[in-house]
Amino acid sequence: MFGVIDLPTYLAGLVLIILLPGPNSLYVLSVAARRGVRAGYTAAAGVWCGDAVLMTLSAAGVASLLQANALLFGIVKYAGAGYLTWLAIGMLRAAWAMWRTRRETVAAATGEAPAGEERPFRRALVVSLVNPKAILFFVAFFVQFVSESNPVMGFVTLGVLAQLASVLYLSTLIFGGARLAAAFRRRRALSAGATSAAGALFLGFAVKLSLASA
């Protein structure tokens, strides 16, 4: 139906995949906690656009090219790891500034720019696109459920379902993050601790990505 094979199994796998923590969801949560619901949805829109690009590239066979070309895969992999490391350093520097000052506002936890210059959509989009493992995952997962008789409709159907699941999940994170914002504003130590933890997690993502293989 709609070019999809074994839809219930796909949906079950999709739920598990969406719920796995990653840099995309962590960034959206941090933006919502620091800057509110509207900024959280701006970041989420970047994630959704990045996912749509990855799905399109996967359907076009670009992921298979990365998998077959070790040099190209390595370039994309280390570029992505470098960007995640840069974000992590920005978070850790912001956390250190929180510990050393008495400013009550939450500093830009994912970079050195002030909150008004952070551009969450662009950052979320880049975070979504720099991970070559995501491309390989999309093609490996989607292909299993695409019918050969109608592959275009199959990719579209699976992609729409993935985006809907992402909308529900990120919306939950955004409103949860907005509730944390008040606590962060009241407690500078809590803000610094949360930002430090986010920075450490992004360093972990960068290391994991640098060790990934095609």
mmCIF file of C-alpha atoms in Angstrom:
data_model
loop_
_atom_site.group_PDB
_atom_site.id
_atom_site.type_symbol
_atom_site.label_atom_id
_atom_site.label_comp_id
_atom_site.label_asym_id
_atom_site.label_seq_id
_atom_site.Cartn_x
_atom_site.Cartn_y
_atom_site.Cartn_z
ATOM 1 C CA MET A 1 0.000 0.000 0.000
ATOM 2 C CA PHE A 2 1.351 3.436 -1.014
ATOM 3 C CA GLY A 3 4.543 1.770 -2.173
ATOM 4 C CA VAL A 4 5.409 0.536 1.322
ATOM 5 C CA ILE A 5 6.174 -2.999 2.447
ATOM 6 C CA ASP A 6 5.360 -4.093 6.033
ATOM 7 C CA LEU A 7 4.199 -0.710 7.338
ATOM 8 C CA PRO A 8 3.664 -1.826 10.999
ATOM 9 C CA THR A 9 7.280 -2.975 11.267
ATOM 10 C CA TYR A 10 8.488 0.299 9.782
ATOM 11 C CA LEU A 11 6.421 2.326 12.251
ATOM 12 C CA ALA A 12 7.726 0.309 15.198
ATOM 13 C CA GLY A 13 11.309 0.817 14.081
ATOM 14 C CA LEU A 14 10.682 4.491 13.400
ATOM 15 C CA VAL A 15 9.463 5.101 16.957
ATOM 16 C CA LEU A 16 12.584 3.509 18.397
ATOM 17 C CA ILE A 17 14.833 5.484 16.064
ATOM 18 C CA ILE A 18 13.156 8.827 16.788
ATOM 19 C CA LEU A 19 13.434 8.306 20.533
ATOM 20 C CA LEU A 20 17.187 7.645 20.413
ATOM 21 C CA PRO A 21 19.009 10.755 21.718
ATOM 22 C CA GLY A 22 21.194 12.598 19.244
ATOM 23 C CA PRO A 23 22.668 16.021 18.483
ATOM 24 C CA ASN A 24 19.540 17.174 16.621
ATOM 25 C CA SER A 25 17.120 16.628 19.502
ATOM 26 C CA LEU A 26 19.642 17.869 22.065
ATOM 27 C CA TYR A 27 20.167 21.122 20.175
ATOM 28 C CA VAL A 28 16.423 21.750 19.789
ATOM 29 C CA LEU A 29 15.905 21.089 23.498
ATOM 30 C CA SER A 30 18.709 23.475 24.468
ATOM 31 C CA VAL A 31 17.355 26.256 22.240
ATOM 32 C CA ALA A 32 13.835 25.882 23.648
ATOM 33 C CA ALA A 33 15.160 25.888 27.216
ATOM 34 C CA ARG A 34 17.205 29.031 26.650
ATOM 35 C CA ARG A 35 15.031 31.042 24.273
ATOM 36 C CA GLY A 36 11.491 29.708 24.402
ATOM 37 C CA VAL A 37 8.993 27.882 22.230
ATOM 38 C CA ARG A 38 9.270 30.052 19.135
ATOM 39 C CA ALA A 39 13.052 29.705 18.908
ATOM 40 C CA GLY A 40 12.707 25.993 19.622
ATOM 41 C CA TYR A 41 10.444 25.557 16.615
ATOM 42 C CA THR A 42 12.864 27.604 14.510
ATOM 43 C CA ALA A 43 15.589 25.117 15.374
ATOM 44 C CA ALA A 44 13.220 22.201 14.791
ATOM 45 C CA ALA A 45 12.444 23.541 11.315
ATOM 46 C CA GLY A 46 16.160 23.339 10.552
ATOM 47 C CA VAL A 47 16.173 19.698 11.643
ATOM 48 C CA TRP A 48 13.160 18.887 9.484
ATOM 49 C CA CYS A 49 14.714 20.543 6.453
ATOM 50 C CA GLY A 50 17.973 18.689 7.059
ATOM 51 C CA ASP A 51 16.136 15.375 7.356
ATOM 52 C CA ALA A 52 14.262 16.093 4.128
ATOM 53 C CA VAL A 53 17.551 16.747 2.340
ATOM 54 C CA LEU A 54 19.045 13.502 3.683
ATOM 55 C CA MET A 55 15.975 11.533 2.627
ATOM 56 C CA THR A 56 16.147 13.030 -0.859
ATOM 57 C CA LEU A 57 19.858 12.277 -1.164
ATOM 58 C CA SER A 58 19.252 8.735 0.031
ATOM 59 C CA ALA A 59 16.513 8.210 -2.540
ATOM 60 C CA ALA A 60 18.858 9.576 -5.210
ATOM 61 C CA GLY A 61 21.592 7.116 -4.275
ATOM 62 C CA VAL A 62 24.089 9.595 -2.825
ATOM 63 C CA ALA A 63 24.366 7.562 0.375
ATOM 64 C CA SER A 64 25.484 4.547 -1.642
ATOM 65 C CA LEU A 65 28.171 6.711 -3.234
ATOM 66 C CA LEU A 66 29.472 7.714 0.202
ATOM 67 C CA GLN A 67 29.440 4.100 1.275
ATOM 68 C CA ALA A 68 31.437 3.049 -1.778
ATOM 69 C CA ASN A 69 33.956 5.911 -1.715
ATOM 70 C CA ALA A 70 36.104 5.753 1.429
ATOM 71 C CA LEU A 71 37.869 9.067 0.739
ATOM 72 C CA LEU A 72 34.622 11.004 0.257
ATOM 73 C CA PHE A 73 33.106 9.368 3.299
ATOM 74 C CA GLY A 74 36.160 10.318 5.370
ATOM 75 C CA ILE A 75 36.004 13.955 4.267
ATOM 76 C CA VAL A 76 32.333 14.279 5.188
ATOM 77 C CA LYS A 77 32.827 12.350 8.418
ATOM 78 C CA TYR A 78 35.685 14.466 9.755
ATOM 79 C CA ALA A 79 34.070 17.706 8.635
ATOM 80 C CA GLY A 80 30.991 16.733 10.621
ATOM 81 C CA ALA A 81 33.038 15.717 13.655
ATOM 82 C CA GLY A 82 34.879 19.039 13.501
ATOM 83 C CA TYR A 83 31.651 21.026 13.448
ATOM 84 C CA LEU A 84 30.215 19.115 16.406
ATOM 85 C CA THR A 85 33.466 19.700 18.301
ATOM 86 C CA TRP A 86 33.242 23.422 17.577
ATOM 87 C CA LEU A 87 29.703 23.492 18.969
ATOM 88 C CA ALA A 88 30.831 21.557 22.057
ATOM 89 C CA ILE A 89 33.666 24.000 22.728
ATOM 90 C CA GLY A 90 31.225 26.887 22.466
ATOM 91 C CA MET A 91 28.939 25.226 25.005
ATOM 92 C CA LEU A 92 31.759 24.553 27.457
ATOM 93 C CA ARG A 93 33.067 28.112 27.167
ATOM 94 C CA ALA A 94 29.572 29.470 27.785
ATOM 95 C CA ALA A 95 29.212 27.214 30.839
ATOM 96 C CA TRP A 96 32.544 28.433 32.206
ATOM 97 C CA ALA A 97 31.418 32.043 31.761
ATOM 98 C CA MET A 98 28.227 31.265 33.689
ATOM 99 C CA TRP A 99 30.227 29.873 36.578
ATOM 100 C CA ARG A 100 32.499 32.905 36.691
ATOM 101 C CA THR A 101 29.878 35.649 36.352
ATOM 102 C CA ARG A 102 26.647 36.518 38.075
ATOM 103 C CA ARG A 103 24.647 37.188 34.941
ATOM 104 C CA GLU A 104 21.196 35.724 35.295
ATOM 105 C CA THR A 105 20.476 35.276 31.606
ATOM 106 C CA VAL A 106 21.421 32.028 29.980
ATOM 107 C CA ALA A 107 24.340 32.511 27.592
ATOM 108 C CA ALA A 108 24.284 31.120 24.056
ATOM 109 C CA ALA A 109 25.013 27.525 24.920
ATOM 110 C CA THR A 110 25.814 26.306 21.468
ATOM 111 C CA GLY A 111 28.251 28.887 20.246
ATOM 112 C CA GLU A 112 29.960 32.137 21.019
ATOM 113 C CA ALA A 113 27.406 34.435 19.384
ATOM 114 C CA PRO A 114 24.812 36.262 21.509
ATOM 115 C CA ALA A 115 21.336 34.767 21.548
ATOM 116 C CA GLY A 116 20.076 37.195 18.929
ATOM 117 C CA GLU A 117 22.839 36.139 16.537
ATOM 118 C CA GLU A 118 22.721 32.410 17.133
ATOM 119 C CA ARG A 119 20.547 31.624 14.111
ATOM 120 C CA PRO A 120 19.091 28.335 15.418
ATOM 121 C CA PHE A 121 17.593 27.342 12.059
ATOM 122 C CA ARG A 122 20.950 27.423 10.309
ATOM 123 C CA ARG A 123 22.770 25.647 13.095
ATOM 124 C CA ALA A 124 20.140 22.927 13.373
ATOM 125 C CA LEU A 125 20.246 22.449 9.598
ATOM 126 C CA VAL A 126 24.026 22.035 9.602
ATOM 127 C CA VAL A 127 23.939 19.676 12.591
ATOM 128 C CA SER A 128 21.451 17.531 10.662
ATOM 129 C CA LEU A 129 23.539 17.455 7.499
ATOM 130 C CA VAL A 130 27.084 16.895 8.809
ATOM 131 C CA ASN A 131 26.560 13.316 9.958
ATOM 132 C CA PRO A 132 27.223 10.847 7.114
ATOM 133 C CA LYS A 133 25.980 7.970 9.256
ATOM 134 C CA ALA A 134 22.520 9.544 9.084
ATOM 135 C CA ILE A 135 22.584 9.315 5.286
ATOM 136 C CA LEU A 136 23.649 5.678 5.419
ATOM 137 C CA PHE A 137 20.973 4.956 7.989
ATOM 138 C CA PHE A 138 18.215 6.519 5.931
ATOM 139 C CA VAL A 139 19.055 4.515 2.845
ATOM 140 C CA ALA A 140 19.598 1.278 4.774
ATOM 141 C CA PHE A 141 16.354 1.639 6.699
ATOM 142 C CA PHE A 142 14.106 3.037 3.998
ATOM 143 C CA VAL A 143 15.081 0.610 1.251
ATOM 144 C CA GLN A 144 13.871 -2.346 3.286
ATOM 145 C CA PHE A 145 10.312 -1.013 3.184
ATOM 146 C CA VAL A 146 10.089 0.483 -0.312
ATOM 147 C CA SER A 147 8.120 -1.514 -2.856
ATOM 148 C CA GLU A 148 9.890 -2.045 -6.181
ATOM 149 C CA SER A 149 6.572 -1.592 -7.975
ATOM 150 C CA ASN A 150 6.172 2.018 -6.770
ATOM 151 C CA PRO A 151 9.455 3.296 -5.245
ATOM 152 C CA VAL A 152 8.671 7.009 -5.575
ATOM 153 C CA MET A 153 5.439 6.736 -3.619
ATOM 154 C CA GLY A 154 7.188 4.477 -1.133
ATOM 155 C CA PHE A 155 9.945 6.973 -0.365
ATOM 156 C CA VAL A 156 7.425 9.809 -0.095
ATOM 157 C CA THR A 157 5.178 7.849 2.262
ATOM 158 C CA LEU A 158 8.046 6.742 4.497
ATOM 159 C CA GLY A 159 9.498 10.232 4.516
ATOM 160 C CA VAL A 160 6.194 11.864 5.474
ATOM 161 C CA LEU A 161 5.713 9.389 8.313
ATOM 162 C CA ALA A 162 9.253 10.027 9.553
ATOM 163 C CA GLN A 163 8.695 13.778 9.527
ATOM 164 C CA LEU A 164 5.374 13.483 11.364
ATOM 165 C CA ALA A 165 7.036 11.388 14.059
ATOM 166 C CA SER A 166 9.819 13.949 14.313
ATOM 167 C CA VAL A 167 7.306 16.807 14.632
ATOM 168 C CA LEU A 168 5.561 15.080 17.542
ATOM 169 C CA TYR A 169 8.816 14.217 19.303
ATOM 170 C CA LEU A 170 10.502 17.600 18.879
ATOM 171 C CA SER A 171 7.305 19.409 19.897
ATOM 172 C CA THR A 172 7.372 17.469 23.150
ATOM 173 C CA LEU A 173 10.995 18.443 23.700
ATOM 174 C CA ILE A 174 10.308 22.092 22.855
ATOM 175 C CA PHE A 175 7.502 22.517 25.371
ATOM 176 C CA GLY A 176 9.456 20.558 27.965
ATOM 177 C CA GLY A 177 12.490 22.749 27.337
ATOM 178 C CA ALA A 178 10.402 25.909 27.677
ATOM 179 C CA ARG A 179 9.311 24.748 31.135
ATOM 180 C CA LEU A 180 12.960 24.355 32.088
ATOM 181 C CA ALA A 181 13.736 27.901 30.990
ATOM 182 C CA ALA A 182 12.272 29.462 34.133
ATOM 183 C CA ALA A 183 14.381 27.221 36.352
ATOM 184 C CA PHE A 184 17.494 28.028 34.319
ATOM 185 C CA ARG A 185 16.872 31.753 34.685
ATOM 186 C CA ARG A 186 16.493 31.454 38.449
ATOM 187 C CA ARG A 187 19.502 29.212 39.018
ATOM 188 C CA ARG A 188 22.727 30.134 37.305
ATOM 189 C CA ALA A 189 24.478 27.022 38.630
ATOM 190 C CA LEU A 190 21.790 24.835 37.065
ATOM 191 C CA SER A 191 22.232 26.621 33.743
ATOM 192 C CA ALA A 192 25.982 26.133 33.854
ATOM 193 C CA GLY A 193 25.641 22.465 34.748
ATOM 194 C CA ALA A 194 23.145 21.779 31.983
ATOM 195 C CA THR A 195 25.291 23.603 29.430
ATOM 196 C CA SER A 196 28.380 21.680 30.526
ATOM 197 C CA ALA A 197 26.511 18.391 30.155
ATOM 198 C CA ALA A 198 25.315 19.387 26.671
ATOM 199 C CA GLY A 199 28.876 20.293 25.674
ATOM 200 C CA ALA A 200 30.172 16.956 26.910
ATOM 201 C CA LEU A 201 27.470 15.109 24.975
ATOM 202 C CA PHE A 202 28.338 16.967 21.771
ATOM 203 C CA LEU A 203 31.998 16.022 22.255
ATOM 204 C CA GLY A 204 30.816 12.438 22.572
ATOM 205 C CA PHE A 205 28.837 12.748 19.340
ATOM 206 C CA ALA A 206 31.933 14.147 17.610
ATOM 207 C CA VAL A 207 34.129 11.267 18.802
ATOM 208 C CA LYS A 208 31.512 8.696 17.809
ATOM 209 C CA LEU A 209 31.220 10.238 14.375
ATOM 210 C CA SER A 210 35.002 10.357 13.852
ATOM 211 C CA LEU A 211 35.161 6.619 14.641
ATOM 212 C CA ALA A 212 32.292 5.738 12.291
ATOM 213 C CA SER A 213 32.937 3.553 9.296
ATOM 214 C CA ALA A 214 31.150 3.285 6.001
#
